[in-house]
PDB file of C-alpha atoms in Angstrom:
ATOM      1  CA  MET A  26      -5.849  -2.508 -12.928  1.00  0.00           C
ATOM      2  CA  ARG A  27      -7.143  -2.947  -9.393  1.00  0.00           C
ATOM      3  CA  ILE A  28      -5.463  -0.356  -7.187  1.00  0.00           C
ATOM      4  CA  THR A  29      -5.649   0.077  -3.419  1.00  0.00           C
ATOM      5  CA  VAL A  30      -5.240   3.724  -2.393  1.00  0.00           C
ATOM      6  CA  PHE A  31      -4.090   4.595   1.125  1.00  0.00           C
ATOM      7  CA  GLY A  32      -4.646   8.210   2.126  1.00  0.00           C
ATOM      8  CA  ALA A  33      -7.509   8.294  -0.357  1.00  0.00           C
ATOM      9  CA  SER A  34      -9.371  11.127   1.382  1.00  0.00           C
ATOM     10  CA  GLY A  35      -6.504  13.625   1.067  1.00  0.00           C
ATOM     11  CA  ARG A  36      -6.156  16.005  -1.858  1.00  0.00           C
ATOM     12  CA  ALA A  37      -3.633  13.806  -3.672  1.00  0.00           C
ATOM     13  CA  GLY A  38      -5.637  10.660  -2.984  1.00  0.00           C
ATOM     14  CA  ARG A  39      -8.884  12.146  -4.263  1.00  0.00           C
ATOM     15  CA  ALA A  40      -7.181  13.498  -7.387  1.00  0.00           C
ATOM     16  CA  PHE A  41      -5.755  10.043  -8.065  1.00  0.00           C
ATOM     17  CA  LEU A  42      -9.154   8.373  -7.620  1.00  0.00           C
ATOM     18  CA  HIS A  43     -10.711  10.690 -10.190  1.00  0.00           C
ATOM     19  CA  ALA A  44      -7.878  10.219 -12.711  1.00  0.00           C
ATOM     20  CA  ALA A  45      -7.770   6.439 -12.220  1.00  0.00           C
ATOM     21  CA  ALA A  46     -11.533   6.128 -12.731  1.00  0.00           C
ATOM     22  CA  ARG A  47     -11.329   8.121 -15.967  1.00  0.00           C
ATOM     23  CA  ALA A  48      -8.550   5.776 -17.118  1.00  0.00           C
ATOM     24  CA  GLY A  49     -10.723   2.719 -16.436  1.00  0.00           C
ATOM     25  CA  HIS A  50      -8.980   1.441 -13.307  1.00  0.00           C
ATOM     26  CA  GLU A  51     -10.837  -0.001 -10.300  1.00  0.00           C
ATOM     27  CA  CYS A  52      -9.814   1.524  -6.982  1.00  0.00           C
ATOM     28  CA  THR A  53     -10.268   0.545  -3.362  1.00  0.00           C
ATOM     29  CA  ALA A  54     -10.151   3.609  -1.105  1.00  0.00           C
ATOM     30  CA  VAL A  55      -8.834   3.103   2.439  1.00  0.00           C
ATOM     31  CA  VAL A  56     -10.059   5.856   4.782  1.00  0.00           C
ATOM     32  CA  ARG A  57     -10.898   6.552   8.394  1.00  0.00           C
ATOM     33  CA  ASP A  58     -13.922   8.655   7.464  1.00  0.00           C
ATOM     34  CA  PRO A  59     -15.627   7.817   4.123  1.00  0.00           C
ATOM     35  CA  GLU A  60     -17.401  11.195   4.137  1.00  0.00           C
ATOM     36  CA  ARG A  61     -14.023  12.861   3.523  1.00  0.00           C
ATOM     37  CA  LEU A  62     -13.846  11.250   0.093  1.00  0.00           C
ATOM     38  CA  ALA A  63     -16.078  14.139  -0.985  1.00  0.00           C
ATOM     39  CA  GLY A  64     -17.602  12.221  -3.876  1.00  0.00           C
ATOM     40  CA  ALA A  65     -14.337  10.869  -5.263  1.00  0.00           C
ATOM     41  CA  PRO A  66     -15.066   7.632  -7.181  1.00  0.00           C
ATOM     42  CA  ALA A  67     -14.070   4.302  -5.659  1.00  0.00           C
ATOM     43  CA  ALA A  68     -15.271   0.817  -6.537  1.00  0.00           C
ATOM     44  CA  ARG A  69     -14.826  -0.191  -2.899  1.00  0.00           C
ATOM     45  CA  VAL A  70     -14.308   1.695   0.356  1.00  0.00           C
ATOM     46  CA  VAL A  71     -12.527   0.092   3.306  1.00  0.00           C
ATOM     47  CA  ARG A  72     -12.895   1.964   6.570  1.00  0.00           C
ATOM     48  CA  GLY A  73      -9.913   1.678   8.891  1.00  0.00           C
ATOM     49  CA  GLY A  74      -6.792   3.215  10.341  1.00  0.00           C
ATOM     50  CA  PRO A  75      -3.286   3.050   8.861  1.00  0.00           C
ATOM     51  CA  PHE A  76      -1.931   0.777  11.612  1.00  0.00           C
ATOM     52  CA  GLU A  77      -4.730  -1.832  11.544  1.00  0.00           C
ATOM     53  CA  GLU A  78      -3.021  -4.831   9.980  1.00  0.00           C
ATOM     54  CA  GLY A  79      -6.205  -6.770   9.304  1.00  0.00           C
ATOM     55  CA  GLY A  80      -7.918  -3.880   7.562  1.00  0.00           C
ATOM     56  CA  VAL A  81      -4.842  -3.093   5.470  1.00  0.00           C
ATOM     57  CA  SER A  82      -4.575  -6.719   4.345  1.00  0.00           C
ATOM     58  CA  GLU A  83      -8.296  -6.804   3.546  1.00  0.00           C
ATOM     59  CA  ALA A  84      -7.954  -3.674   1.414  1.00  0.00           C
ATOM     60  CA  LEU A  85      -5.070  -5.215  -0.541  1.00  0.00           C
ATOM     61  CA  ALA A  86      -6.824  -8.522  -1.268  1.00  0.00           C
ATOM     62  CA  GLY A  87      -7.012  -8.981  -5.027  1.00  0.00           C
ATOM     63  CA  ALA A  88      -5.111  -5.776  -5.825  1.00  0.00           C
ATOM     64  CA  ASP A  89      -2.577  -5.363  -8.622  1.00  0.00           C
ATOM     65  CA  ALA A  90      -0.920  -2.310  -7.045  1.00  0.00           C
ATOM     66  CA  ALA A  91      -0.979   0.003  -4.040  1.00  0.00           C
ATOM     67  CA  VAL A  92      -0.696   3.785  -3.935  1.00  0.00           C
ATOM     68  CA  VAL A  93       0.333   5.453  -0.663  1.00  0.00           C
ATOM     69  CA  ALA A  94      -0.701   9.114  -0.568  1.00  0.00           C
ATOM     70  CA  TYR A  95      -0.420   9.857   3.141  1.00  0.00           C
ATOM     71  CA  ALA A  96      -0.106  13.464   4.313  1.00  0.00           C
ATOM     72  CA  LEU A  97       0.553  14.641   7.852  1.00  0.00           C
ATOM     73  CA  ARG A  98      -0.957  17.979   8.829  1.00  0.00           C
ATOM     74  CA  GLY A  99      -0.700  20.403  11.709  1.00  0.00           C
ATOM     75  CA  GLY A 100      -0.534  18.876  15.157  1.00  0.00           C
ATOM     76  CA  ARG A 101      -0.356  15.305  13.790  1.00  0.00           C
ATOM     77  CA  ARG A 102       3.281  15.610  12.706  1.00  0.00           C
ATOM     78  CA  ASN A 103       4.472  13.281  15.475  1.00  0.00           C
ATOM     79  CA  VAL A 104       2.088  10.483  14.419  1.00  0.00           C
ATOM     80  CA  PRO A 105       4.291   7.780  12.776  1.00  0.00           C
ATOM     81  CA  LEU A 106       2.127   7.725   9.659  1.00  0.00           C
ATOM     82  CA  TYR A 107       4.931   7.686   7.088  1.00  0.00           C
ATOM     83  CA  SER A 108       7.139   5.219   8.940  1.00  0.00           C
ATOM     84  CA  ARG A 109       4.880   2.802  10.810  1.00  0.00           C
ATOM     85  CA  GLY A 110       2.024   3.284   8.335  1.00  0.00           C
ATOM     86  CA  THR A 111       4.254   2.382   5.400  1.00  0.00           C
ATOM     87  CA  ARG A 112       5.707  -0.582   7.293  1.00  0.00           C
ATOM     88  CA  THR A 113       2.179  -1.905   7.886  1.00  0.00           C
ATOM     89  CA  ILE A 114       1.390  -1.643   4.172  1.00  0.00           C
ATOM     90  CA  VAL A 115       4.665  -3.215   3.036  1.00  0.00           C
ATOM     91  CA  ASP A 116       4.213  -6.167   5.383  1.00  0.00           C
ATOM     92  CA  ALA A 117       0.632  -6.658   4.181  1.00  0.00           C
ATOM     93  CA  MET A 118       1.725  -6.457   0.532  1.00  0.00           C
ATOM     94  CA  ARG A 119       4.177  -9.274   1.140  1.00  0.00           C
ATOM     95  CA  ARG A 120       1.466 -11.363   2.768  1.00  0.00           C
ATOM     96  CA  THR A 121      -1.027 -10.731  -0.039  1.00  0.00           C
ATOM     97  CA  ARG A 122       1.617 -10.965  -2.789  1.00  0.00           C
ATOM     98  CA  VAL A 123       0.992  -7.511  -4.211  1.00  0.00           C
ATOM     99  CA  SER A 124       4.303  -6.350  -5.640  1.00  0.00           C
ATOM    100  CA  ARG A 125       3.664  -2.911  -7.210  1.00  0.00           C
ATOM    101  CA  LEU A 126       3.947   0.040  -4.828  1.00  0.00           C
ATOM    102  CA  LEU A 127       3.774   3.764  -5.611  1.00  0.00           C
ATOM    103  CA  VAL A 128       4.443   6.214  -2.791  1.00  0.00           C
ATOM    104  CA  LEU A 129       3.908   9.964  -2.661  1.00  0.00           C
ATOM    105  CA  SER A 130       6.785  11.603  -0.787  1.00  0.00           C
ATOM    106  CA  GLU A 131       8.597  14.919  -1.206  1.00  0.00           C
ATOM    107  CA  ALA A 132      11.781  16.437  -2.618  1.00  0.00           C
ATOM    108  CA  ALA A 133      12.745  18.563   0.349  1.00  0.00           C
ATOM    109  CA  TYR A 134      15.547  16.730   2.136  1.00  0.00           C
ATOM    110  CA  GLY A 135      18.806  14.849   1.682  1.00  0.00           C
ATOM    111  CA  PRO A 136      19.784  13.854  -1.847  1.00  0.00           C
ATOM    112  CA  HIS A 137      16.414  14.907  -3.263  1.00  0.00           C
ATOM    113  CA  THR A 138      17.231  18.607  -3.482  1.00  0.00           C
ATOM    114  CA  ALA A 139      19.496  20.245  -6.083  1.00  0.00           C
ATOM    115  CA  GLY A 140      20.426  23.799  -6.999  1.00  0.00           C
ATOM    116  CA  PRO A 141      20.824  26.862  -4.731  1.00  0.00           C
ATOM    117  CA  LEU A 142      17.160  27.864  -4.623  1.00  0.00           C
ATOM    118  CA  ASN A 143      15.867  24.399  -3.843  1.00  0.00           C
ATOM    119  CA  ARG A 144      18.547  23.865  -1.192  1.00  0.00           C
ATOM    120  CA  THR A 145      17.579  27.150   0.468  1.00  0.00           C
ATOM    121  CA  VAL A 146      13.926  26.102   0.551  1.00  0.00           C
ATOM    122  CA  SER A 147      14.993  22.702   1.909  1.00  0.00           C
ATOM    123  CA  ALA A 148      17.052  24.309   4.696  1.00  0.00           C
ATOM    124  CA  LEU A 149      14.068  26.376   5.810  1.00  0.00           C
ATOM    125  CA  TYR A 150      11.880  23.282   5.751  1.00  0.00           C
ATOM    126  CA  ARG A 151      14.374  21.273   7.827  1.00  0.00           C
ATOM    127  CA  ALA A 152      14.381  24.004  10.465  1.00  0.00           C
ATOM    128  CA  THR A 153      10.641  23.633  11.025  1.00  0.00           C
ATOM    129  CA  ALA A 154       9.841  20.033  10.151  1.00  0.00           C
ATOM    130  CA  ARG A 155      12.571  17.831  11.608  1.00  0.00           C
ATOM    131  CA  PRO A 156      10.129  15.115  12.887  1.00  0.00           C
ATOM    132  CA  VAL A 157       8.566  14.834   9.434  1.00  0.00           C
ATOM    133  CA  ILE A 158      11.959  14.505   7.737  1.00  0.00           C
ATOM    134  CA  ARG A 159      12.994  11.762  10.161  1.00  0.00           C
ATOM    135  CA  GLN A 160       9.811   9.905   9.290  1.00  0.00           C
ATOM    136  CA  ARG A 161      10.418  10.356   5.575  1.00  0.00           C
ATOM    137  CA  GLU A 162      13.921   8.963   5.947  1.00  0.00           C
ATOM    138  CA  GLU A 163      12.559   5.951   7.838  1.00  0.00           C
ATOM    139  CA  GLN A 164       9.908   5.518   5.146  1.00  0.00           C
ATOM    140  CA  ASP A 165      12.607   5.565   2.444  1.00  0.00           C
ATOM    141  CA  ALA A 166      14.560   2.851   4.250  1.00  0.00           C
ATOM    142  CA  ILE A 167      11.465   0.652   4.656  1.00  0.00           C
ATOM    143  CA  ILE A 168      10.609   0.956   0.972  1.00  0.00           C
ATOM    144  CA  ALA A 169      14.177   0.337  -0.227  1.00  0.00           C
ATOM    145  CA  ALA A 170      14.384  -2.860   1.834  1.00  0.00           C
ATOM    146  CA  SER A 171      10.882  -4.070   0.919  1.00  0.00           C
ATOM    147  CA  GLY A 172      11.785  -6.194  -2.089  1.00  0.00           C
ATOM    148  CA  LEU A 173       8.731  -4.734  -3.868  1.00  0.00           C
ATOM    149  CA  ASP A 174       8.545  -3.036  -7.265  1.00  0.00           C
ATOM    150  CA  TRP A 175       8.364   0.454  -5.807  1.00  0.00           C
ATOM    151  CA  THR A 176       8.393   3.964  -7.201  1.00  0.00           C
ATOM    152  CA  ILE A 177       8.596   7.087  -5.023  1.00  0.00           C
ATOM    153  CA  VAL A 178       7.154  10.270  -6.524  1.00  0.00           C
ATOM    154  CA  ARG A 179       8.709  13.427  -5.069  1.00  0.00           C
ATOM    155  CA  PRO A 180       7.038  16.745  -5.946  1.00  0.00           C
ATOM    156  CA  VAL A 181       8.523  19.967  -4.585  1.00  0.00           C
ATOM    157  CA  ILE A 182       5.376  22.103  -4.168  1.00  0.00           C
ATOM    158  CA  LEU A 183       1.840  20.783  -4.594  1.00  0.00           C
ATOM    159  CA  VAL A 184      -0.972  23.199  -5.473  1.00  0.00           C
ATOM    160  CA  GLU A 185      -4.609  23.110  -6.486  1.00  0.00           C
ATOM    161  CA  GLY A 186      -5.456  23.596 -10.139  1.00  0.00           C
ATOM    162  CA  PRO A 187      -6.222  21.778 -13.362  1.00  0.00           C
ATOM    163  CA  ALA A 188      -3.954  19.322 -15.110  1.00  0.00           C
ATOM    164  CA  HIS A 189      -1.585  21.039 -17.530  1.00  0.00           C
ATOM    165  CA  GLY A 190      -1.002  18.022 -19.725  1.00  0.00           C
ATOM    166  CA  HIS A 191       1.087  14.893 -19.653  1.00  0.00           C
ATOM    167  CA  ARG A 192       4.822  15.226 -19.157  1.00  0.00           C
ATOM    168  CA  ARG A 193       7.280  12.544 -18.177  1.00  0.00           C
ATOM    169  CA  ALA A 194       8.692  13.143 -14.701  1.00  0.00           C
ATOM    170  CA  PRO A 195      12.516  13.046 -14.608  1.00  0.00           C
ATOM    171  CA  PHE A 196      14.545  10.627 -12.511  1.00  0.00           C
ATOM    172  CA  THR A 197      16.740  13.398 -11.067  1.00  0.00           C
ATOM    173  CA  PRO A 198      15.872  16.363  -8.806  1.00  0.00           C
ATOM    174  CA  HIS A 199      15.167  19.768 -10.309  1.00  0.00           C
ATOM    175  CA  HIS A 200      18.179  22.110 -10.212  1.00  0.00           C
ATOM    176  CA  SER A 201      17.060  25.517 -11.402  1.00  0.00           C
ATOM    177  CA  ARG A 202      13.722  26.086  -9.681  1.00  0.00           C
ATOM    178  CA  ALA A 203      11.197  24.821  -7.168  1.00  0.00           C
ATOM    179  CA  PRO A 204       8.436  23.683  -9.553  1.00  0.00           C
ATOM    180  CA  ARG A 205       4.771  23.712  -8.637  1.00  0.00           C
ATOM    181  CA  THR A 206       2.798  20.580  -9.470  1.00  0.00           C
ATOM    182  CA  THR A 207      -0.983  20.474  -9.356  1.00  0.00           C
ATOM    183  CA  TYR A 208      -2.639  17.531  -7.656  1.00  0.00           C
ATOM    184  CA  ALA A 209      -4.264  16.710 -10.994  1.00  0.00           C
ATOM    185  CA  ASP A 210      -0.875  16.530 -12.741  1.00  0.00           C
ATOM    186  CA  LEU A 211       0.523  14.481  -9.843  1.00  0.00           C
ATOM    187  CA  ALA A 212      -2.271  11.958 -10.354  1.00  0.00           C
ATOM    188  CA  HIS A 213      -1.232  11.558 -13.993  1.00  0.00           C
ATOM    189  CA  VAL A 214       2.419  11.077 -13.006  1.00  0.00           C
ATOM    190  CA  LEU A 215       1.339   8.233 -10.718  1.00  0.00           C
ATOM    191  CA  LEU A 216      -0.854   6.723 -13.433  1.00  0.00           C
ATOM    192  CA  ASP A 217       1.896   6.941 -16.055  1.00  0.00           C
ATOM    193  CA  ALA A 218       4.300   5.129 -13.717  1.00  0.00           C
ATOM    194  CA  LEU A 219       1.781   2.502 -12.653  1.00  0.00           C
ATOM    195  CA  ASP A 220       2.672  -0.166 -15.218  1.00  0.00           C
ATOM    196  CA  ASP A 221       6.015   1.221 -16.428  1.00  0.00           C
ATOM    197  CA  PRO A 222       8.898  -1.104 -15.415  1.00  0.00           C
ATOM    198  CA  ALA A 223      11.378   1.693 -16.199  1.00  0.00           C
ATOM    199  CA  THR A 224      10.175   3.421 -13.016  1.00  0.00           C
ATOM    200  CA  TYR A 225      10.598   0.400 -10.742  1.00  0.00           C
ATOM    201  CA  ARG A 226      12.853   1.044  -7.734  1.00  0.00           C
ATOM    202  CA  ARG A 227      13.428   4.632  -8.746  1.00  0.00           C
ATOM    203  CA  ASP A 228      12.479   8.149  -7.650  1.00  0.00           C
ATOM    204  CA  LEU A 229      10.457  10.466  -9.881  1.00  0.00           C
ATOM    205  CA  TYR A 230      10.571  14.275  -9.614  1.00  0.00           C
ATOM    206  CA  PRO A 231       7.509  15.912 -11.250  1.00  0.00           C
TER     207      PRO A 231
END
């Protein structure tokens, strides 16, 4: 498949590029700074910001699917990357008639937490990251109303490390623990869902 990856220079984006290349897919990486790809394989690199409509549409031309792996860090938490950035992509997907959308989000708010431990972790997160949660909620609403064949992947804790093997991500939040998912395993979850209609318009919890 031909896949356009937004947020390709982040840890999740780079892990996905490596896994997709090994699986024989052709990826377009959308980045502000190509040097931050750090050698991750991409058939094409489109340089541009997340709110540049023309560049986003150009990156989606000819694609079969889009992966959104945005991550806000540090002092950038008030940048509307999740909300406005996702809106820009969704609008461009409609224009370019790309229907398959996979989005990396999180399982740390609202109905995406379950069990006492996970709810405690979520409460601590809410106390420190309210602007991010508001953006995530806006992002959820944009995706749900998009009319696209979307899947949202919601890990609890992402860590560095090797892939531990394929496992099907459940459709319901984890109850008993806050599982750690490596970026390499996350990439395989995204790949497994890529052409699986059973995951369309559903949340996955690796």
